[in-house]
Coordinates of C-alpha atoms in Angstrom, one line a residue:
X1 CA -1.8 11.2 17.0
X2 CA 1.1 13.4 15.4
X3 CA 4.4 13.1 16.6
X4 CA 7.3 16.1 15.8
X5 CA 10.8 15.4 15.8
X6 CA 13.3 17.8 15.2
X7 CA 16.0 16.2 13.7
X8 CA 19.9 16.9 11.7
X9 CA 19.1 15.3 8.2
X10 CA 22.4 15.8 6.4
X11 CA 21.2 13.2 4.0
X12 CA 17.6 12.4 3.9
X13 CA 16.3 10.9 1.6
X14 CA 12.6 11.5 1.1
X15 CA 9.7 10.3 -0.9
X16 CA 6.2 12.0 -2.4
X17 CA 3.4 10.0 -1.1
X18 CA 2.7 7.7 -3.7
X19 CA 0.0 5.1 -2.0
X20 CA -0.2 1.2 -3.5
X21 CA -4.3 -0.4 -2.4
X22 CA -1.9 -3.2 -1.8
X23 CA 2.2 -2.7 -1.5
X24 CA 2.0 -6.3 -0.8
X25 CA 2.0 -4.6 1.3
X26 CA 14.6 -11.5 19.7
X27 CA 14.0 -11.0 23.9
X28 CA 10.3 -9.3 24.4
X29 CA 9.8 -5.8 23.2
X30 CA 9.9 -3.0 25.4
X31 CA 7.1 -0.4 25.6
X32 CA 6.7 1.5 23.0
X33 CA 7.0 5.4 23.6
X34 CA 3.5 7.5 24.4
X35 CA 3.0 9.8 21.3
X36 CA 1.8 13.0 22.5
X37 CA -1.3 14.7 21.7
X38 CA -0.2 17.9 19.9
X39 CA 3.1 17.5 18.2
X40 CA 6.4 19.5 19.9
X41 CA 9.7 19.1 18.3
X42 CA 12.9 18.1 20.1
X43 CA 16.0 19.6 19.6
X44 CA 19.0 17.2 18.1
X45 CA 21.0 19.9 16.4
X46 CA 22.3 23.3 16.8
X47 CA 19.3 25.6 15.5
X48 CA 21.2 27.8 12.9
X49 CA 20.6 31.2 12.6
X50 CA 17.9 32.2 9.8
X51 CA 16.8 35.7 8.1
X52 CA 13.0 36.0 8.0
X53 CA 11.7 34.9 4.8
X54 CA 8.0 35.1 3.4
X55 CA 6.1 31.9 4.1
X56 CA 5.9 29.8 0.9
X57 CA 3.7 27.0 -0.7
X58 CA 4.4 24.6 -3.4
X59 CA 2.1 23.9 -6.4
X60 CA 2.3 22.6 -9.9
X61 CA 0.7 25.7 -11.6
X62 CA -0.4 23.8 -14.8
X63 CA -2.4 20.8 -13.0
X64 CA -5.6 20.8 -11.8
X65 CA -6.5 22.2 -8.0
X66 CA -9.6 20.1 -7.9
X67 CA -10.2 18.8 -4.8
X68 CA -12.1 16.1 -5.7
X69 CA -11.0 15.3 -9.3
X70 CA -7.4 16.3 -9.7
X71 CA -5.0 14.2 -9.5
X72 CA -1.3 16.2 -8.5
X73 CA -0.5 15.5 -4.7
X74 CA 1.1 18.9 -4.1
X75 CA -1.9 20.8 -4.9
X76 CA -4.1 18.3 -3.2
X77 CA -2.3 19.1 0.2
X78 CA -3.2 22.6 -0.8
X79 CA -6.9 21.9 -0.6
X80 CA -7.9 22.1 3.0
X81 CA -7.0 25.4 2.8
X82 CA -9.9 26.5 0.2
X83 CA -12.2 23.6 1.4
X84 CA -13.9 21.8 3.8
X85 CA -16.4 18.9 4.3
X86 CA -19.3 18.0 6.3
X87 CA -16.9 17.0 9.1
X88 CA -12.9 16.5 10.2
X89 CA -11.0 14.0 11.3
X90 CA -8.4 15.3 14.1
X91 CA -5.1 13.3 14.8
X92 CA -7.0 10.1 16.4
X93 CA -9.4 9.8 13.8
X94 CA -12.3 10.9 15.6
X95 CA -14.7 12.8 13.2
X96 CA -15.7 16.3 14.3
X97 CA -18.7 18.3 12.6
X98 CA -17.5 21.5 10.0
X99 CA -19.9 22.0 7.5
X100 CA -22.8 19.8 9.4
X101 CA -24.3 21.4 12.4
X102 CA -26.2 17.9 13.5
X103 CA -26.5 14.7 12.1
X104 CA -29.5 11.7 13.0
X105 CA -29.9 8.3 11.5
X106 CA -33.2 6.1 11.3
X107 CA -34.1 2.8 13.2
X108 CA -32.5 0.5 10.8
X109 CA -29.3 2.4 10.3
X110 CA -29.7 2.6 6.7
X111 CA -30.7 6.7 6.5
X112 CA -28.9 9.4 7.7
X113 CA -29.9 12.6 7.6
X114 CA -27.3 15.8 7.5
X115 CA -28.8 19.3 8.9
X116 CA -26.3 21.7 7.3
X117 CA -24.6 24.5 9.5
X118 CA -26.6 27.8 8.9
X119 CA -24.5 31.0 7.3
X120 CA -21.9 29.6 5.8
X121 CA -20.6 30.8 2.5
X122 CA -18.4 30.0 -0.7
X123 CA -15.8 32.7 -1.0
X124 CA -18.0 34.4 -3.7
X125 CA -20.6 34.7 -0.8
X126 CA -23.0 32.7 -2.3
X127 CA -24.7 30.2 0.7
X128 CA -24.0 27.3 1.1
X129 CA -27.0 24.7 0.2
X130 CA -27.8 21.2 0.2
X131 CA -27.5 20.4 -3.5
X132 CA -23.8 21.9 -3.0
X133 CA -23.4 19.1 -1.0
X134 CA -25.0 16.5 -3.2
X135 CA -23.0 17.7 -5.8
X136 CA -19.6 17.1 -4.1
X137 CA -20.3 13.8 -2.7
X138 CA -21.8 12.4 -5.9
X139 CA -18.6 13.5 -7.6
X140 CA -16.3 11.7 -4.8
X141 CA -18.3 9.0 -5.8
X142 CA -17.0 9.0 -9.4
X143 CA -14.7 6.1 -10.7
X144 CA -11.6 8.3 -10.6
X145 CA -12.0 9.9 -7.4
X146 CA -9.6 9.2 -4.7
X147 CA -12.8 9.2 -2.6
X148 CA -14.6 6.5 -4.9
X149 CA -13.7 3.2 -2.3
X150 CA -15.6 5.0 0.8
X151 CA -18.5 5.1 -0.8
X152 CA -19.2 1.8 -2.0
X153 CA -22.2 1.5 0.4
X154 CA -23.8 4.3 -0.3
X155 CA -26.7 3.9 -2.6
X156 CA -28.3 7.3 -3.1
X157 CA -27.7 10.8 -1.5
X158 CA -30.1 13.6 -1.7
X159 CA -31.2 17.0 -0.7
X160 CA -33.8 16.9 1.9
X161 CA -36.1 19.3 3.4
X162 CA -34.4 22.2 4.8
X163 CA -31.3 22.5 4.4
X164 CA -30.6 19.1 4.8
X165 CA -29.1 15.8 2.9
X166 CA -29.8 12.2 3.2
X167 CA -27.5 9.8 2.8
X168 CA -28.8 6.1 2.3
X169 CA -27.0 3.0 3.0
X170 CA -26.7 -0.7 1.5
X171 CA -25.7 -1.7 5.3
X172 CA -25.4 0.1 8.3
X173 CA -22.1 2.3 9.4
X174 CA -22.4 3.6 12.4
X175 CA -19.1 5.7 11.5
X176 CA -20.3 7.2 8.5
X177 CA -19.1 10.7 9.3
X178 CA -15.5 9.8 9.5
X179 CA -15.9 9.2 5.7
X180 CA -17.5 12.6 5.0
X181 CA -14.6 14.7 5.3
X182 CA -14.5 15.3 1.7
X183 CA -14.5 18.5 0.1
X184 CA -17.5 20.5 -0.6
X185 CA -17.4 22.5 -3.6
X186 CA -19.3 25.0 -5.9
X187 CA -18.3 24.9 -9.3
X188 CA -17.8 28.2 -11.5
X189 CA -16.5 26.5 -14.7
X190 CA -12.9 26.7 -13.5
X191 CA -10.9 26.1 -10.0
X192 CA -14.2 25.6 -8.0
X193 CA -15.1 27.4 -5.3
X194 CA -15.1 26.5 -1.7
X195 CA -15.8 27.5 1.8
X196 CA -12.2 27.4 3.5
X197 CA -10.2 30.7 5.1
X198 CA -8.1 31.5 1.5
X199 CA -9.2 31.2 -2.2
X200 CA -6.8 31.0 -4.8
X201 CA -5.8 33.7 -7.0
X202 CA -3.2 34.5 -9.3
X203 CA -1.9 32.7 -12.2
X204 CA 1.5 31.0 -13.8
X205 CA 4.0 32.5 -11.4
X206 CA 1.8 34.9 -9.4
X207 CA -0.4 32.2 -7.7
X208 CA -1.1 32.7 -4.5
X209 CA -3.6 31.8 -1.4
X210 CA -5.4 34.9 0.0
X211 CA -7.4 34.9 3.3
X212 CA -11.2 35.7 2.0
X213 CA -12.8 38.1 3.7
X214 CA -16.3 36.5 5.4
X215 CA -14.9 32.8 6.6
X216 CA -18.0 31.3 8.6
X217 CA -15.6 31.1 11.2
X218 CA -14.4 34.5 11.8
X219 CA -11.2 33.1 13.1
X220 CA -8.1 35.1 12.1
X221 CA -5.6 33.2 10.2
X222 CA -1.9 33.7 11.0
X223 CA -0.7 34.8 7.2
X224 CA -2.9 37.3 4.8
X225 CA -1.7 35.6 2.0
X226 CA 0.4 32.7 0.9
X227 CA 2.6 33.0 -1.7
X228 CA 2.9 29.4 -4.4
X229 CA 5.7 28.5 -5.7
X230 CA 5.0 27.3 -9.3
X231 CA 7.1 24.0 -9.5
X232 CA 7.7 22.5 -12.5
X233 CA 9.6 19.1 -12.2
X234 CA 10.1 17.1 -8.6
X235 CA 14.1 18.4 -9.1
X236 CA 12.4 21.8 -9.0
X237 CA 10.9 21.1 -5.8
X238 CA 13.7 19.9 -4.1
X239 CA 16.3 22.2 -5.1
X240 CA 13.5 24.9 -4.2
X241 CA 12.9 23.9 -0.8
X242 CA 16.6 23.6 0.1
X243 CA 17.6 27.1 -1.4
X244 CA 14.6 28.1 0.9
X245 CA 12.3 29.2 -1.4
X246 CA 9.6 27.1 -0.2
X247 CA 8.7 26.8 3.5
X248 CA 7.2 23.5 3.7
X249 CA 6.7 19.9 2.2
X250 CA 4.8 16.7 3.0
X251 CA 6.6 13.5 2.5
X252 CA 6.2 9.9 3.5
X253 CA 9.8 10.0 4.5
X254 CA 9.3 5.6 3.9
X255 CA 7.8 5.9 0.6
X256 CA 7.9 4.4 -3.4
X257 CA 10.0 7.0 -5.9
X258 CA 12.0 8.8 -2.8
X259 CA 13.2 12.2 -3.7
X260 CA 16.1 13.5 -1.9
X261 CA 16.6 16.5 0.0
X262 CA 19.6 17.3 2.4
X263 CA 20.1 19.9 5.3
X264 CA 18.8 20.3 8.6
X265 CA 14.9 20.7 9.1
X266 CA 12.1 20.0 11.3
X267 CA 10.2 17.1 11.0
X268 CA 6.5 16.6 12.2
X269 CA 5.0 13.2 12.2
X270 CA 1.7 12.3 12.3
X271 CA -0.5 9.0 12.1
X272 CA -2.1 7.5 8.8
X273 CA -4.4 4.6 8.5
X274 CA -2.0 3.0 6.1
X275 CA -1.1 -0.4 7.5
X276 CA 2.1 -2.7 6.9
X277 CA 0.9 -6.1 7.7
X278 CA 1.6 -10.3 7.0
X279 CA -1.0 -11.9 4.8
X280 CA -1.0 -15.6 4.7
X281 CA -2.7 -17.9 2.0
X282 CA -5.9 -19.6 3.8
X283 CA -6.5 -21.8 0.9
X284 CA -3.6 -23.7 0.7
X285 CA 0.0 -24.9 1.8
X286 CA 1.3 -25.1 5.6
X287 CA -1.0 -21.5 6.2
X288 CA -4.0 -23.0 5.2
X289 CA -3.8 -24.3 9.2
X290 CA -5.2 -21.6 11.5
X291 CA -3.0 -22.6 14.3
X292 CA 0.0 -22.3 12.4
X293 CA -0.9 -18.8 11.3
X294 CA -1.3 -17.4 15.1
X295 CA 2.0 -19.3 16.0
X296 CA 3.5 -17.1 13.0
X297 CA 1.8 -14.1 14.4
X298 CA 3.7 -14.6 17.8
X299 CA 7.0 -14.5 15.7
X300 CA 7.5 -11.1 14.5
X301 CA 9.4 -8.6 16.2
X302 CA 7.6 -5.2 15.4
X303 CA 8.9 -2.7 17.3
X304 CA 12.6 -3.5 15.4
X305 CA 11.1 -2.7 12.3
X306 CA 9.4 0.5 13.1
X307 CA 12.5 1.6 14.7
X308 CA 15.3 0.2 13.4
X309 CA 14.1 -0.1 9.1
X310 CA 11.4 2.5 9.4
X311 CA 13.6 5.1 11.1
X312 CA 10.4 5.7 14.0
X313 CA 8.1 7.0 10.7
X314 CA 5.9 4.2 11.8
X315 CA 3.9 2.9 15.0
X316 CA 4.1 -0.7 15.9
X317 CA 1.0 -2.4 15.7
X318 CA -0.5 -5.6 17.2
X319 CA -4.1 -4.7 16.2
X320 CA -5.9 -3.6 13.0
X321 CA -6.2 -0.1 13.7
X322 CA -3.8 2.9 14.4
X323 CA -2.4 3.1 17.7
X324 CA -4.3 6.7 17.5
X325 CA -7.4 5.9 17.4
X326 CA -9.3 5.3 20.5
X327 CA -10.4 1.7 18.7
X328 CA -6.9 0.8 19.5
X329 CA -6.9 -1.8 22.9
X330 CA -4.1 -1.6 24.5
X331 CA -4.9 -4.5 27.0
X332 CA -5.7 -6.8 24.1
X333 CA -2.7 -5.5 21.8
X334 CA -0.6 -6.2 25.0
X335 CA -1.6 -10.4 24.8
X336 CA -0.4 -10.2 21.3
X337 CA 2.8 -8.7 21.0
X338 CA 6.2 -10.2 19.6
X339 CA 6.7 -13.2 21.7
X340 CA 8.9 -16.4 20.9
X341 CA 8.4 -18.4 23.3
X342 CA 5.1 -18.6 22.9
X343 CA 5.6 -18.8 19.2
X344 CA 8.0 -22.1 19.7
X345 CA 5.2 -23.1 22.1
X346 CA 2.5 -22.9 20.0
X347 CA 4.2 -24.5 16.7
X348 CA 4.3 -27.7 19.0
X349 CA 0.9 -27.7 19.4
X350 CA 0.1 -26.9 15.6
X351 CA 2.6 -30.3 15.1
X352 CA 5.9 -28.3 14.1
X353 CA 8.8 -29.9 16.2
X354 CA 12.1 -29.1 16.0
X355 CA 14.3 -31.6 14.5
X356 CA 17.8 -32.3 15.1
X357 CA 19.3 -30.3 12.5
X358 CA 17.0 -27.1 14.0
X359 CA 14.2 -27.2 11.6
X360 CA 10.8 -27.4 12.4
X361 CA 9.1 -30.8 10.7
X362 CA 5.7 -32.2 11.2
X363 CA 7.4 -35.9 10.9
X364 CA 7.3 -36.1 7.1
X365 CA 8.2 -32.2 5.7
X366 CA 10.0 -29.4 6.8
X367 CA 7.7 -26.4 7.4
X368 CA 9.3 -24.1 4.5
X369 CA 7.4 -20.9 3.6
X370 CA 7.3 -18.9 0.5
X371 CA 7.2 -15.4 1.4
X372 CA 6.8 -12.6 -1.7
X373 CA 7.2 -9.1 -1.8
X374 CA 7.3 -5.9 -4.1
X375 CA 10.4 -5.1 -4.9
X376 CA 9.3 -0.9 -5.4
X377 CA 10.1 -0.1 -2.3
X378 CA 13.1 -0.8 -0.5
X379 CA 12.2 -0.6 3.2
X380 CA 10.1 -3.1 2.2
X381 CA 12.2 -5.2 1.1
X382 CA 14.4 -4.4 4.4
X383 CA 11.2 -5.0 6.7
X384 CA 10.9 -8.7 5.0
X385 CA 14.2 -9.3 5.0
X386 CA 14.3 -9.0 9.1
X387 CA 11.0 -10.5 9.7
X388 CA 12.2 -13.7 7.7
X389 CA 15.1 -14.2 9.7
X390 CA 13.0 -13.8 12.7
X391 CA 11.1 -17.0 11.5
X392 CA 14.0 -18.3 10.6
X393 CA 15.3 -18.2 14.6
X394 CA 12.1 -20.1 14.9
X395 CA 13.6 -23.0 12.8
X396 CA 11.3 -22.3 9.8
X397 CA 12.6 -22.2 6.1
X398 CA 11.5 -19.1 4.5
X399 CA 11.9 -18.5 0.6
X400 CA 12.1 -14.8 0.6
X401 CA 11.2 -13.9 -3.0
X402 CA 11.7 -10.0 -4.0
X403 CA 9.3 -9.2 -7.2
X404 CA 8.4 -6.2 -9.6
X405 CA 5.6 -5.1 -9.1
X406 CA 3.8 -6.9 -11.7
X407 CA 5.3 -10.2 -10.8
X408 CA 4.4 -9.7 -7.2
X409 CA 0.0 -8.8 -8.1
X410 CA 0.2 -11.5 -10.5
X411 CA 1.8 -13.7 -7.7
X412 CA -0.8 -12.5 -5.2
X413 CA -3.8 -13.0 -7.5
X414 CA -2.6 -16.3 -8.5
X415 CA -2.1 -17.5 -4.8
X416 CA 1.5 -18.4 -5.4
X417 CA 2.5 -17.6 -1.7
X418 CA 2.3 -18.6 1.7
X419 CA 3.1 -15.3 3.2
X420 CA 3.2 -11.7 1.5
X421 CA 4.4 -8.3 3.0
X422 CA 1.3 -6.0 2.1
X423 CA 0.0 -2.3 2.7
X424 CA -2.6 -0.6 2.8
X425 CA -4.8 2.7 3.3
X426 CA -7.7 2.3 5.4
X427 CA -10.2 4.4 5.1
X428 CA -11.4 6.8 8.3
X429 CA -13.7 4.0 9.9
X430 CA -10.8 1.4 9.8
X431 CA -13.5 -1.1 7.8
X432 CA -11.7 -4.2 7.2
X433 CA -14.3 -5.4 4.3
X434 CA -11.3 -5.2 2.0
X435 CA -9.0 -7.8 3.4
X436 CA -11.5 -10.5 5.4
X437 CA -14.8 -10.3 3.3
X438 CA -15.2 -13.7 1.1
X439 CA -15.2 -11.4 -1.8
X440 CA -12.9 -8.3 -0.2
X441 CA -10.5 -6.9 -3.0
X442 CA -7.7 -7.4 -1.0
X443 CA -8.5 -10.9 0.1
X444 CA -5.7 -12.3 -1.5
X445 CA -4.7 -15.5 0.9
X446 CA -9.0 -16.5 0.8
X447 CA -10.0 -15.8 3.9
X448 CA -13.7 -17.0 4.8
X449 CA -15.4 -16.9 8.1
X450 CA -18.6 -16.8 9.4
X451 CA -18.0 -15.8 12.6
X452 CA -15.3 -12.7 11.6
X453 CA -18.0 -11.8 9.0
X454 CA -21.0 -11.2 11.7
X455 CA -18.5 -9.6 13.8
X456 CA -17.4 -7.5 11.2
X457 CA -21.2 -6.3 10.3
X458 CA -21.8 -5.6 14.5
X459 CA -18.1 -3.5 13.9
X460 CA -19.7 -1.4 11.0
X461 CA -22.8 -0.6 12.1
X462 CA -22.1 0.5 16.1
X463 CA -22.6 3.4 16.6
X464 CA -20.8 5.8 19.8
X465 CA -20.8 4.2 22.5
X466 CA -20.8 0.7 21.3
X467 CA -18.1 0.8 18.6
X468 CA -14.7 0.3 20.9
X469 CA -16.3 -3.3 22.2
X470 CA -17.4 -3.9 18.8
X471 CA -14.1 -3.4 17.4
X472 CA -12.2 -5.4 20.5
X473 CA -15.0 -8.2 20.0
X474 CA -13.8 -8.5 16.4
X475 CA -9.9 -7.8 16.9
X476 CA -10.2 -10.9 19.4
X477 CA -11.6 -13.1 16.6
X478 CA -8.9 -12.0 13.9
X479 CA -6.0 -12.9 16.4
X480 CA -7.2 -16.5 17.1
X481 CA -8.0 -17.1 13.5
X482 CA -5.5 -14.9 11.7
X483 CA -5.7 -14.1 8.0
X484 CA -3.2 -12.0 8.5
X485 CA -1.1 -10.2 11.0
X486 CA -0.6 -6.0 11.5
X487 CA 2.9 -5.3 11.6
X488 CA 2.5 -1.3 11.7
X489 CA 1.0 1.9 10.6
X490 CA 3.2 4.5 8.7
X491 CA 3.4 8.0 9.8
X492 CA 3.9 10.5 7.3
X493 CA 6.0 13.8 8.0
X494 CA 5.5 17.6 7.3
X495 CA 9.2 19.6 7.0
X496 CA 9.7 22.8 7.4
X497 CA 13.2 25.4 8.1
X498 CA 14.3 25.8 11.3
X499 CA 11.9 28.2 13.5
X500 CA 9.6 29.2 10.3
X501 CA 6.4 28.2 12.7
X502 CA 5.1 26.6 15.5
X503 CA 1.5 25.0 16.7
X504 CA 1.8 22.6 13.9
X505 CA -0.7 19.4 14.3
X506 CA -0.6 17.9 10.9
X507 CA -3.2 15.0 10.4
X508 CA -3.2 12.5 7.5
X509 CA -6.2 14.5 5.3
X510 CA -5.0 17.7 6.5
X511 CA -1.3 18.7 7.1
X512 CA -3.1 22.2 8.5
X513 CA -4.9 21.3 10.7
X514 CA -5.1 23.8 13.3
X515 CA -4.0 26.3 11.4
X516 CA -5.3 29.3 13.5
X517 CA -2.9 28.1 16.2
X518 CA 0.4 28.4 13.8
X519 CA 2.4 31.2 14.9
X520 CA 4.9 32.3 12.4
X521 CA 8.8 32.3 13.4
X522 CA 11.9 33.5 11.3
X523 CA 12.8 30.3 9.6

């Protein structure tokens, strides 16, 4: 769920999101802090005093606004403004229907069918049909759309009877619709039309967002129109929002390529599905033993890194899933947090004593551990650093090696490593497929097991109702046999002036969400 913080940022440094599939990625821990449902800011500074200035967007006025095949971040943020999908994920990840007025799946779980909502209209005020649909979602299927790695078990998706689409599957997924909040578009030969509150008009310097007059929705929205401000360089950008001239940016404040912007803003967290975690080589060397690997997992202090390195943009994590969702067992997470005692404890058992010089050997070897990771990112690099010296406390030799990020895939896909500091972005279901499938993309360390992969199948295709013991089920299988070991999941931040608006409840597809409950201040 989002979390706001207002905070005095005399030097912040900032970064665009820039996402990697794989950026390798002390006494107990104290209870983390509740995150509250709808973000409020707390005050740290002295508000200073602000004219009222005209609410302001960014853009990059000669890229794309695609939705689905352009590529520029900035204008991408810009989308859920002019489009919507067949559903929407709020703040804990729980899909709710937009577009879709009902949805129905067959006895095997392989068909779905989508009734469409009745009414609703592109901002030409054409309706909205079925093979509108099709369209879009065959397109977010494409090679090069960001959407592509949802829908690699989808094998066909047509128009039905009615107004209706059908969506077949290779496997079941009882979560399908928290992958369907993609954008559905019309397409006019230029930026394509959608069925959102603004459309876009203008061009060069005069782009704007204007509120369209028959929204199926017929909610008012707290600004006419939205002036963009056309950027032209990420220097432009910064220097723009710090003069003012824009009103708001998204960041991942822990990011690759950090920009940097100074001064005294609000910040609003909110929850992604991007996880930091430990991956350990199955196939070979000291992690090739399962018990090992779970006494590792015992030895890593989270909440210091999500506090201490990621500056609270993160949530520590015990369990493969954001502490958001309602997937995320707090009971189970509790049995699994940093502990190292039980660490020390359970390295005897795996046959790692202590010796006298204060290294763990099994007799004949020290236990010495080659950990990699990417050298692109610096609090990367600062999380490693501190959770290698928290196995080192444990008496285990750890070879920290920082690489380029060429070095450190070719390492990976090489399995030159014991450990490795990865990240990634789940997708809306949380499907693990990726990392513990025998042939997942991300499967660097070689994880295979039978067990995790019929657990991972019952995961997948619960349905409501089933899927929270489904996931606990397979979380409790992951923990005893460890492939690897959740660290955190990164929030990302929206900023905006001091007092330019309130209501904000930004979530990770859509930084306006809830946007009919914004009220506009004098920032």
């Amino acid at each position: 769920m989002g979390e706001a913080m207002k905070k005095c940022l005399p030097a912040l440094l900032l970064s665009g999101v820039l996402l990697l599939s794989c950026a390798a990625c002390a006494p107990e821990t104290a209870e983390e802090t509740p995150v509250p449902t709808t973000p409020a800011p707390t005050q740290t500074a002295q508000q200073p005093q602000t004219e009222q200035r005209e609410f302001v967007l960014p853009c990059y006025g000669d890229q794309s606004f695609h939705p689905i095949t352009g590529g520029n971040r900035t204008n991408l943020t810009l989308a859920p403004l002019m489009y919507e999908g067949l559903y929407e994920l709020d703040q804990s990840f729980t899909p709710s229907p937009v577009l879709c007025a009902s949805a129905q799946t067959d006895e095997t779980g392989l068909i779905w069918t989508f009734t469409l909502r009745e009414g609703v209209t592109f901002s030409d005020g054409s309706l909205l049909t079925a093979s509108d649909v099709v369209y879009s979602l065959q397109l977010a299927m494409g090679e090069n759309s960001p959407y592509a790695g949802r829908f690699t078990g989808v094998t066909g998706i047509t128009a039905g009877e009615g107004n209706t689409v059908t969506i077949t599957l290779s496997a079941p997924n009882g979560a399908l619709p928290a992958l369907l909040d993609v954008p559905i578009v019309k397409e006019t030969g230029g930026t394509p039309l959608g069925t959102g509150p603004y459309v876009l008009t203008g061009e060069g310097d005069s782009l704007a967002l204007e509120a369209r007059t028959g929204w199926w929705k017929g909610e008012k929205v707290p600004l006419e129109r939205i002036p963009l401000y056309n950027v032209r360089e990420a220097d432009g950008m910064i220097h723009a929002f710090d003069t003012q001239e824009i009103s708001l940016v998204t960041v991942d404040i822990t990011g690759s390529n950090a920009l940097g912007y100074s001064g005294t803003y609000e910040v609003w967290d909110y929850a992604t599905s991007v996880m930091l975690y430990i991956g350990y080589n199955t196939a070979s060397g000291p992690c090739a033993d399962q018990d090992l690997r779970k006494a590792l997992s015992y030895g890593y202090e989270r909440t210091a890194v999500t506090k201490s390195i990621l500056s609270q943009h993160a949530q520590a994590a015990a369990l493969p899933v954001s502490p958001a969702s309602p997937l995320y067992d707090e009971t189970l997470a509790g049995t699994l947090e940093y502990a190292p005692q039980t660490a020390e404890q359970l390295l005897e058992e795996a046959g790692w004593s202590l010796g006298a010089d204060g290294l763990r050997t099994n007799g004949w070897q020290n236990l010495s551990l080659r950990f990699i990771v990417n050298t692109d990112n610096t609090y990367k690099v600062s999380a490693a650093e501190y959770l290698a010296q928290g196995l080192g406390k444990l008496g285990i030799t750890v070879e920290l090696e920082k690489l380029p990020w060429e070095d450190y895939v070719a390492a990976l896909t090489a399995g030159e490593f014991d450990l490795y500091l990865g990240e990634v972005k789940l997708t809306g279901d949380f499907d693990l497929t990726a990392l513990i499938a025998p042939d997942g993309a991300l499967n660097y360390g070689k994880y295979s097991d039978a067990d995790a992969q019929t657990l991972l199948t019952a995961f997948r295709a619960a349905g409501e109702g089933q899927r929270e013991a489904a996931a606990s089920a397979l979380y409790t299988h992951l923990a005893e046999t460890a492939p690897f070991t959740p660290i955190c999941f990164k929030n990302w931040s929206v900023l905006t002036h001091w007092g330019s608006l309130t209501g904000l409840s930004p979530t990770q597809q859509n930084v306006f969400y809830g946007l009919t409950d914004w009220e506009m201040g004098s920032g």
